[in-house]
mmCIF file of C-alpha atoms and ligand atoms in Angstrom:
data_model
loop_
_atom_site.group_PDB
_atom_site.id
_atom_site.type_symbol
_atom_site.label_atom_id
_atom_site.label_comp_id
_atom_site.label_asym_id
_atom_site.label_seq_id
_atom_site.Cartn_x
_atom_site.Cartn_y
_atom_site.Cartn_z
ATOM 1 C CA MET A 1 22.301 27.709 12.577
ATOM 2 C CA LYS A 2 20.224 30.447 10.363
ATOM 3 C CA ASP A 3 16.553 30.536 10.488
ATOM 4 C CA LEU A 4 15.169 29.382 6.914
ATOM 5 C CA LYS A 5 13.311 32.152 5.358
ATOM 6 C CA ILE A 6 9.476 32.433 5.215
ATOM 7 C CA TRP A 7 7.782 32.212 1.619
ATOM 8 C CA MET A 8 4.992 34.796 2.120
ATOM 9 C CA ASN A 9 2.524 35.931 -0.561
ATOM 10 C CA GLY A 10 5.065 35.299 -3.467
ATOM 11 C CA LYS A 11 8.336 36.090 -1.857
ATOM 12 C CA LEU A 12 10.980 34.797 0.465
ATOM 13 C CA VAL A 13 11.310 37.366 3.332
ATOM 14 C CA SER A 14 13.267 36.952 6.982
ATOM 15 C CA GLN A 15 11.321 35.800 9.959
ATOM 16 C CA ALA A 16 11.581 39.499 11.288
ATOM 17 C CA GLU A 17 9.842 40.518 7.954
ATOM 18 C CA ALA A 18 6.878 38.114 8.222
ATOM 19 C CA VAL A 19 4.478 40.002 10.397
ATOM 20 C CA LEU A 20 0.616 40.347 10.552
ATOM 21 C CA PRO A 21 -1.189 43.306 11.506
ATOM 22 C CA VAL A 22 -2.235 43.224 15.079
ATOM 23 C CA ASN A 23 -6.065 44.312 14.079
ATOM 24 C CA SER A 24 -6.443 41.498 11.841
ATOM 25 C CA ALA A 25 -8.712 38.529 12.531
ATOM 26 C CA ALA A 26 -5.782 36.205 11.680
ATOM 27 C CA VAL A 27 -4.058 37.592 14.789
ATOM 28 C CA PHE A 28 -7.141 38.359 17.072
ATOM 29 C CA TYR A 29 -9.440 35.416 16.458
ATOM 30 C CA ALA A 30 -6.514 32.972 15.104
ATOM 31 C CA THR A 31 -8.720 33.084 11.785
ATOM 32 C CA ASN A 32 -6.302 30.916 9.893
ATOM 33 C CA VAL A 33 -6.243 27.622 8.274
ATOM 34 C CA PHE A 34 -2.970 25.463 7.647
ATOM 35 C CA GLU A 35 -1.292 22.094 7.200
ATOM 36 C CA GLY A 36 1.348 20.562 9.042
ATOM 37 C CA LEU A 37 3.986 19.195 6.112
ATOM 38 C CA ARG A 38 7.035 17.597 6.238
ATOM 39 C CA ALA A 39 10.014 17.108 3.848
ATOM 40 C CA TYR A 40 12.661 14.888 3.689
ATOM 41 C CA TRP A 41 16.152 15.134 2.534
ATOM 42 C CA ASN A 42 17.339 11.649 0.546
ATOM 43 C CA GLU A 43 21.024 11.683 0.230
ATOM 44 C CA ALA A 44 21.499 9.302 -2.185
ATOM 45 C CA ASP A 45 18.830 10.761 -4.774
ATOM 46 C CA ASP A 46 20.386 14.285 -3.755
ATOM 47 C CA GLU A 47 16.862 15.497 -3.458
ATOM 48 C CA MET A 48 14.384 16.883 -0.884
ATOM 49 C CA TYR A 49 10.629 15.074 -1.034
ATOM 50 C CA ALA A 50 7.670 16.878 0.420
ATOM 51 C CA PHE A 51 4.895 14.009 1.410
ATOM 52 C CA ARG A 52 1.549 13.813 0.029
ATOM 53 C CA LEU A 53 1.388 17.275 -1.064
ATOM 54 C CA ALA A 54 -1.599 16.647 -3.300
ATOM 55 C CA GLU A 55 -3.656 14.860 -0.074
ATOM 56 C CA HIS A 56 -2.502 18.103 1.843
ATOM 57 C CA PHE A 57 -3.892 20.590 -0.467
ATOM 58 C CA VAL A 58 -6.962 18.703 -0.732
ATOM 59 C CA ARG A 59 -7.683 19.175 2.852
ATOM 60 C CA PHE A 60 -6.271 22.932 2.996
ATOM 61 C CA ARG A 61 -9.241 23.777 0.592
ATOM 62 C CA GLU A 62 -11.824 21.936 2.576
ATOM 63 C CA SER A 63 -10.690 23.777 5.815
ATOM 64 C CA MET A 64 -11.272 26.957 3.990
ATOM 65 C CA ARG A 65 -14.498 25.833 2.544
ATOM 66 C CA MET A 66 -15.767 25.457 6.139
ATOM 67 C CA MET A 67 -13.850 28.683 7.141
ATOM 68 C CA ARG A 68 -15.402 30.611 4.505
ATOM 69 C CA PHE A 69 -12.545 31.999 2.873
ATOM 70 C CA THR A 70 -10.749 31.215 -0.346
ATOM 71 C CA ILE A 71 -7.031 32.169 -1.391
ATOM 72 C CA PRO A 72 -5.770 33.231 -4.911
ATOM 73 C CA TYR A 73 -3.607 30.715 -5.501
ATOM 74 C CA SER A 74 -4.385 27.499 -7.763
ATOM 75 C CA ASP A 75 -2.592 23.977 -6.513
ATOM 76 C CA VAL A 76 -0.033 24.240 -9.298
ATOM 77 C CA ASP A 77 0.930 27.760 -7.225
ATOM 78 C CA LEU A 78 0.862 25.741 -4.052
ATOM 79 C CA TYR A 79 3.559 23.290 -5.409
ATOM 80 C CA GLN A 80 5.465 25.872 -6.713
ATOM 81 C CA ALA A 81 5.390 28.022 -3.052
ATOM 82 C CA VAL A 82 6.380 24.636 -1.464
ATOM 83 C CA ARG A 83 9.250 23.943 -4.054
ATOM 84 C CA GLU A 84 10.517 27.863 -3.378
ATOM 85 C CA ALA A 85 10.255 27.531 0.116
ATOM 86 C CA LEU A 86 12.668 24.447 0.232
ATOM 87 C CA SER A 87 15.117 24.937 -2.723
ATOM 88 C CA GLY A 88 14.858 28.761 -2.142
ATOM 89 C CA ASN A 89 16.322 28.045 1.307
ATOM 90 C CA GLU A 90 18.836 25.453 -0.306
ATOM 91 C CA ALA A 91 17.323 23.190 2.744
ATOM 92 C CA ARG A 92 19.003 20.084 2.175
ATOM 93 C CA GLU A 93 17.825 18.237 5.713
ATOM 94 C CA ASP A 94 14.951 17.206 6.827
ATOM 95 C CA VAL A 95 12.111 20.293 7.189
ATOM 96 C CA HIS A 96 8.646 20.716 8.860
ATOM 97 C CA MET A 97 6.421 23.577 7.321
ATOM 98 C CA HIS A 98 3.367 25.322 8.289
ATOM 99 C CA LEU A 99 1.632 26.249 4.835
ATOM 100 C CA VAL A 100 -1.173 29.007 6.466
ATOM 101 C CA ALA A 101 -3.819 31.024 4.662
ATOM 102 C CA TYR A 102 -4.956 33.754 7.038
ATOM 103 C CA VAL A 103 -7.651 36.662 7.075
ATOM 104 C CA LEU A 104 -6.714 40.400 7.093
ATOM 105 C CA GLY A 105 -10.050 41.739 7.624
ATOM 106 C CA THR A 106 -11.230 42.710 11.058
ATOM 107 C CA GLY A 107 -14.326 41.429 12.875
ATOM 108 C CA LEU A 108 -15.523 38.001 13.521
ATOM 109 C CA ASP A 109 -17.400 37.661 9.943
ATOM 110 C CA ALA A 110 -13.849 38.726 8.254
ATOM 111 C CA THR A 111 -13.608 36.916 5.344
ATOM 112 C CA SER A 112 -10.802 38.291 2.621
ATOM 113 C CA PRO A 113 -8.373 39.404 1.529
ATOM 114 C CA ALA A 114 -6.486 36.061 2.359
ATOM 115 C CA GLY A 115 -3.100 35.726 2.556
ATOM 116 C CA LEU A 116 -0.704 32.752 2.555
ATOM 117 C CA TYR A 117 2.781 32.029 4.042
ATOM 118 C CA ILE A 118 4.950 29.134 4.403
ATOM 119 C CA ASN A 119 6.911 28.908 7.305
ATOM 120 C CA PRO A 120 9.702 25.975 7.201
ATOM 121 C CA ARG A 121 11.692 24.993 9.951
ATOM 122 C CA ARG A 122 14.505 22.292 10.519
ATOM 123 C CA ARG A 123 12.705 19.575 11.694
ATOM 124 C CA PRO A 124 11.882 19.730 15.132
ATOM 125 C CA ARG A 125 11.673 16.139 17.192
ATOM 126 C CA VAL A 126 8.320 15.567 18.910
ATOM 127 C CA ALA A 127 9.506 12.475 20.712
ATOM 128 C CA GLU A 128 12.535 10.504 21.672
ATOM 129 C CA ASP A 129 12.929 7.146 20.308
ATOM 130 C CA SER A 130 12.415 5.175 23.549
ATOM 131 C CA GLY A 131 8.602 6.626 23.469
ATOM 132 C CA ILE A 132 6.305 8.821 25.447
ATOM 133 C CA ARG A 133 3.903 8.712 28.623
ATOM 134 C CA CYS A 134 0.462 9.539 27.991
ATOM 135 C CA CYS A 135 -2.406 10.441 30.221
ATOM 136 C CA VAL A 136 -6.057 10.715 29.478
ATOM 137 C CA SER A 137 -7.194 14.475 29.392
ATOM 138 C CA SER A 138 -10.033 15.698 31.505
ATOM 139 C CA TRP A 139 -10.423 18.290 28.867
ATOM 140 C CA GLN A 140 -12.780 16.824 26.320
ATOM 141 C CA ARG A 141 -12.212 17.092 22.408
ATOM 142 C CA THR A 142 -14.176 19.674 21.028
ATOM 143 C CA SER A 143 -17.125 18.184 19.111
ATOM 144 C CA ASP A 144 -17.945 18.725 15.311
ATOM 145 C CA ASN A 145 -20.755 20.864 16.319
ATOM 146 C CA ALA A 146 -18.644 23.241 18.382
ATOM 147 C CA ILE A 147 -15.576 23.936 16.335
ATOM 148 C CA PRO A 148 -14.981 21.156 14.018
ATOM 149 C CA ILE A 149 -11.590 19.232 14.588
ATOM 150 C CA ARG A 150 -11.882 17.945 11.174
ATOM 151 C CA LEU A 151 -10.620 21.023 10.125
ATOM 152 C CA LYS A 152 -7.430 22.888 10.445
ATOM 153 C CA SER A 153 -7.608 25.922 11.968
ATOM 154 C CA GLY A 154 -5.539 27.692 14.437
ATOM 155 C CA SER A 155 -8.391 28.528 16.793
ATOM 156 C CA ASN A 156 -9.228 24.905 17.263
ATOM 157 C CA TYR A 157 -5.858 24.252 18.875
ATOM 158 C CA GLN A 158 -6.656 26.170 21.833
ATOM 159 C CA ASN A 159 -8.352 22.799 23.022
ATOM 160 C CA GLY A 160 -5.285 20.669 22.581
ATOM 161 C CA ARG A 161 -3.167 23.723 24.197
ATOM 162 C CA LEU A 162 -5.211 23.450 27.136
ATOM 163 C CA ALA A 163 -4.702 19.645 27.537
ATOM 164 C CA THR A 164 -0.930 19.441 27.082
ATOM 165 C CA LEU A 165 -0.379 22.454 29.794
ATOM 166 C CA GLN A 166 -2.313 20.335 31.892
ATOM 167 C CA ALA A 167 -0.589 16.782 31.136
ATOM 168 C CA LYS A 168 2.835 18.627 31.741
ATOM 169 C CA ALA A 169 1.788 20.276 35.036
ATOM 170 C CA ASP A 170 0.535 16.656 36.216
ATOM 171 C CA GLY A 171 4.040 15.051 34.947
ATOM 172 C CA TYR A 172 3.325 13.554 31.586
ATOM 173 C CA ASP A 173 4.710 14.195 28.367
ATOM 174 C CA GLN A 174 1.209 14.270 26.337
ATOM 175 C CA PRO A 175 -2.560 14.115 26.806
ATOM 176 C CA ILE A 176 -4.965 11.517 24.941
ATOM 177 C CA LEU A 177 -8.474 13.290 24.144
ATOM 178 C CA LEU A 178 -11.869 11.726 24.643
ATOM 179 C CA ASP A 179 -14.898 12.614 22.749
ATOM 180 C CA GLN A 180 -18.158 13.918 23.941
ATOM 181 C CA ARG A 181 -19.712 10.407 24.152
ATOM 182 C CA GLY A 182 -16.037 9.079 26.263
ATOM 183 C CA HIS A 183 -14.554 7.633 23.488
ATOM 184 C CA VAL A 184 -10.902 7.982 22.641
ATOM 185 C CA ALA A 185 -10.729 11.000 19.921
ATOM 186 C CA GLU A 186 -6.929 11.505 19.162
ATOM 187 C CA GLY A 187 -3.638 13.297 20.523
ATOM 188 C CA THR A 188 -3.607 17.069 20.417
ATOM 189 C CA GLY A 189 -1.926 16.969 16.819
ATOM 190 C CA ALA A 190 -1.669 13.365 16.322
ATOM 191 C CA SER A 191 -4.227 10.289 15.618
ATOM 192 C CA PHE A 192 -3.757 7.335 17.884
ATOM 193 C CA PHE A 193 -3.443 3.825 17.181
ATOM 194 C CA MET A 194 -3.351 0.718 19.720
ATOM 195 C CA VAL A 195 -2.539 -2.946 19.558
ATOM 196 C CA ARG A 196 -4.940 -5.172 21.393
ATOM 197 C CA LYS A 197 -4.749 -8.710 21.232
ATOM 198 C CA GLY A 198 -2.403 -8.617 18.019
ATOM 199 C CA LYS A 199 -5.022 -6.148 16.146
ATOM 200 C CA LEU A 200 -4.435 -2.720 15.234
ATOM 201 C CA VAL A 201 -7.005 -0.411 16.174
ATOM 202 C CA THR A 202 -7.857 3.391 15.751
ATOM 203 C CA SER A 203 -10.815 5.543 16.176
ATOM 204 C CA PRO A 204 -13.242 5.825 13.731
ATOM 205 C CA ILE A 205 -13.584 9.787 11.856
ATOM 206 C CA THR A 206 -16.819 10.274 13.529
ATOM 207 C CA SER A 207 -14.852 10.583 17.006
ATOM 208 C CA ASP A 208 -14.183 14.211 16.457
ATOM 209 C CA ILE A 209 -10.665 13.625 14.920
ATOM 210 C CA LEU A 210 -9.010 14.923 12.223
ATOM 211 C CA GLU A 211 -8.999 13.501 8.998
ATOM 212 C CA SER A 212 -5.136 12.796 9.320
ATOM 213 C CA ILE A 213 -3.386 11.740 6.319
ATOM 214 C CA THR A 214 -0.748 9.771 7.848
ATOM 215 C CA ARG A 215 -3.814 7.796 9.452
ATOM 216 C CA THR A 216 -5.052 7.067 5.952
ATOM 217 C CA THR A 217 -1.441 6.282 4.684
ATOM 218 C CA LEU A 218 -1.337 3.643 7.478
ATOM 219 C CA ILE A 219 -5.107 2.152 6.958
ATOM 220 C CA GLU A 220 -4.979 1.911 3.515
ATOM 221 C CA GLU A 221 -1.755 1.356 2.504
ATOM 222 C CA ILE A 222 1.251 0.705 4.833
ATOM 223 C CA CYS A 223 -0.588 -1.744 7.053
ATOM 224 C CA PRO A 224 -2.143 -3.599 4.850
ATOM 225 C CA ASN A 225 -0.272 -3.595 1.835
ATOM 226 C CA VAL A 226 3.559 -3.261 3.377
ATOM 227 C CA LEU A 227 3.414 -4.996 6.142
ATOM 228 C CA GLY A 228 0.345 -7.220 5.979
ATOM 229 C CA MET A 229 -1.528 -5.746 9.277
ATOM 230 C CA ASP A 230 -5.339 -4.868 9.099
ATOM 231 C CA VAL A 231 -6.557 -1.902 10.854
ATOM 232 C CA VAL A 232 -10.040 -1.994 12.511
ATOM 233 C CA GLU A 233 -11.737 1.413 12.777
ATOM 234 C CA ARG A 234 -14.148 1.492 15.777
ATOM 235 C CA GLU A 235 -14.657 3.422 18.927
ATOM 236 C CA ILE A 236 -12.038 3.004 21.639
ATOM 237 C CA ASP A 237 -13.337 2.661 25.303
ATOM 238 C CA ARG A 238 -10.826 4.535 27.939
ATOM 239 C CA THR A 239 -10.284 1.271 29.664
ATOM 240 C CA GLU A 240 -8.856 -0.356 26.650
ATOM 241 C CA LEU A 241 -6.221 2.035 26.663
ATOM 242 C CA TYR A 242 -5.306 0.554 30.190
ATOM 243 C CA VAL A 243 -4.743 -3.079 28.661
ATOM 244 C CA ALA A 244 -3.502 -2.535 25.230
ATOM 245 C CA ASP A 245 -0.104 -4.159 24.447
ATOM 246 C CA GLU A 246 1.162 -0.990 22.104
ATOM 247 C CA ALA A 247 -0.237 2.290 21.402
ATOM 248 C CA PHE A 248 1.421 5.097 19.024
ATOM 249 C CA PHE A 249 0.523 8.591 18.004
ATOM 250 C CA CYS A 250 0.808 9.319 14.117
ATOM 251 C CA GLY A 251 0.764 12.296 11.906
ATOM 252 C CA SER A 252 3.061 14.965 9.629
ATOM 253 C CA GLY A 253 4.799 16.272 12.611
ATOM 254 C CA TYR A 254 4.651 13.082 15.117
ATOM 255 C CA GLU A 255 5.579 10.680 12.343
ATOM 256 C CA ILE A 256 4.908 7.243 14.376
ATOM 257 C CA THR A 257 5.807 8.070 17.935
ATOM 258 C CA PRO A 258 5.485 5.314 20.314
ATOM 259 C CA ILE A 259 3.463 5.619 23.558
ATOM 260 C CA VAL A 260 4.744 3.691 26.330
ATOM 261 C CA SER A 261 2.429 4.184 29.433
ATOM 262 C CA ILE A 262 -1.281 6.093 30.017
ATOM 263 C CA ASP A 263 -2.364 7.220 33.053
ATOM 264 C CA LYS A 264 0.595 5.261 34.256
ATOM 265 C CA PHE A 265 -0.305 1.841 33.364
ATOM 266 C CA GLN A 266 2.625 0.391 31.339
ATOM 267 C CA LEU A 267 1.725 -0.798 27.922
ATOM 268 C CA GLY A 268 3.377 -4.395 26.927
ATOM 269 C CA ASP A 269 6.523 -4.419 28.403
ATOM 270 C CA GLY A 270 7.157 -0.769 28.471
ATOM 271 C CA GLY A 271 9.644 -0.541 25.668
ATOM 272 C CA VAL A 272 8.307 0.206 21.768
ATOM 273 C CA GLY A 273 6.204 -2.566 20.730
ATOM 274 C CA SER A 274 7.253 -4.656 17.921
ATOM 275 C CA MET A 275 4.302 -3.636 15.776
ATOM 276 C CA THR A 276 4.941 -0.370 16.212
ATOM 277 C CA GLN A 277 8.367 -0.477 15.729
ATOM 278 C CA ARG A 278 7.565 -2.209 12.560
ATOM 279 C CA ILE A 279 5.005 0.447 11.360
ATOM 280 C CA ARG A 280 7.579 3.743 12.184
ATOM 281 C CA THR A 281 10.724 1.632 10.038
ATOM 282 C CA ALA A 282 8.318 1.354 7.111
ATOM 283 C CA TYR A 283 6.799 4.485 7.040
ATOM 284 C CA MET A 284 10.165 6.246 7.483
ATOM 285 C CA SER A 285 11.792 4.337 4.550
ATOM 286 C CA ILE A 286 8.724 5.330 2.324
ATOM 287 C CA VAL A 287 8.350 8.796 3.229
ATOM 288 C CA ARG A 288 12.285 9.527 2.742
ATOM 289 C CA GLY A 289 12.118 7.399 -0.719
ATOM 290 C CA VAL A 290 14.324 5.094 0.662
ATOM 291 C CA ASP A 291 11.829 2.552 -0.079
ATOM 292 C CA LYS A 292 10.842 3.660 -3.607
ATOM 293 C CA ARG A 293 7.051 2.119 -3.558
ATOM 294 C CA TYR A 294 4.520 5.092 -3.941
ATOM 295 C CA PRO A 295 6.409 7.896 -5.792
ATOM 296 C CA GLU A 296 3.403 9.786 -6.381
ATOM 297 C CA TRP A 297 3.686 10.198 -2.352
ATOM 298 C CA ARG A 298 6.922 12.156 -3.121
ATOM 299 C CA THR A 299 7.056 15.472 -4.639
ATOM 300 C CA ALA A 300 10.654 16.074 -5.562
ATOM 301 C CA THR A 301 11.505 20.026 -4.827
ATOM 302 C CA TYR A 302 14.837 20.726 -6.632
ATOM 303 C CA LYS A 303 15.176 18.934 -9.880
ATOM 304 C CA GLY A 304 13.764 20.749 -12.716
ATOM 305 C CA VAL A 305 13.055 23.466 -10.600
ATOM 306 C CA ARG A 306 14.434 27.171 -11.013
ATOM 307 C CA VAL A 307 13.868 29.688 -8.183
HETATM 308 C C1 PLP B 401 -5.755 17.285 15.713
HETATM 309 C C2 PLP B 401 -4.510 16.451 14.836
HETATM 310 N N1 PLP B 401 -4.900 15.178 14.468
HETATM 311 C C3 PLP B 401 -4.260 14.469 13.744
HETATM 312 C C4 PLP B 401 -2.964 15.059 12.940
HETATM 313 C C5 PLP B 401 -2.131 14.308 12.103
HETATM 314 O O1 PLP B 401 -2.687 14.559 10.669
HETATM 315 P P1 PLP B 401 -1.851 14.320 9.285
HETATM 316 O O2 PLP B 401 -1.659 12.766 9.693
HETATM 317 O O3 PLP B 401 -2.597 14.663 8.510
HETATM 318 O O4 PLP B 401 -0.665 15.410 9.488
HETATM 319 C C6 PLP B 401 -2.565 16.615 13.252
HETATM 320 C C7 PLP B 401 -1.692 17.060 12.629
HETATM 321 O O5 PLP B 401 -1.781 17.757 11.833
HETATM 322 C C8 PLP B 401 -3.698 17.183 14.139
HETATM 323 O O6 PLP B 401 -3.366 18.577 14.595
#
């Protein structure tokens, strides 16, 4: 299957042409900020829907603000760039994209000029439908006073990389990271939710987590207003993980990924929990636009667009 082209600084180029100089801060220090986005193909509508672009752009700019650089693109330019990356590739299937702003100067204090690329890939599957086995990592989540995980910069992800490599070496699928105070933070690229005694619980945004768009989508809309389930945001202790009835990761990339065991403690009956399944079904139907509610969350990337 052919690789999709990359949108880089205004044009679609092949993977081989999308290169960065080795002496750039982007390559050497991973001085970049990025967003991971998904777009879903809806066969009945003959349309590709990118999910919650406006919210991704807000966070993208917050990340750049914290990393002290800017890009010469308005939000309208960003919408157009995402549309071109999808319709220009004639992608008619689910796609995951990285939207990346990078710094070209050298040195730790490099701030400009900044370039931009969008790398669309055919939807990689994160997890089997049957769920994943997690461990609690001995690597601690980087704290907000070190490298704030609230922002999405490539450099942050070495923390999750170490935790993932350790988890895999120990025979697990994915780690769960604890914050400096020993409370549950999140996964390496996903927010964490559990079900205890019938209640959905997730860590607060002060637990060194990314301010996840999927997490907000579930807390503010899908759980309470579509499914009638309230979500409690509070600190989660490690041992609560071992007696949880259900748990899942959520994120643009992970979507809703069920967790079936933690540190080899089986959750519930070891299968995908019933609340997790209901949330996953509702989420997948809304992001694809099968469920037509929340049209403001879906940006059509084909209709009315000439590339
Ligand atoms: C560390 C981390 N936490 C959580 C998430 C989920 O965030 P979102 O729902 O905005 O994709 C991601 C994914 O981008 C992430 O990298």
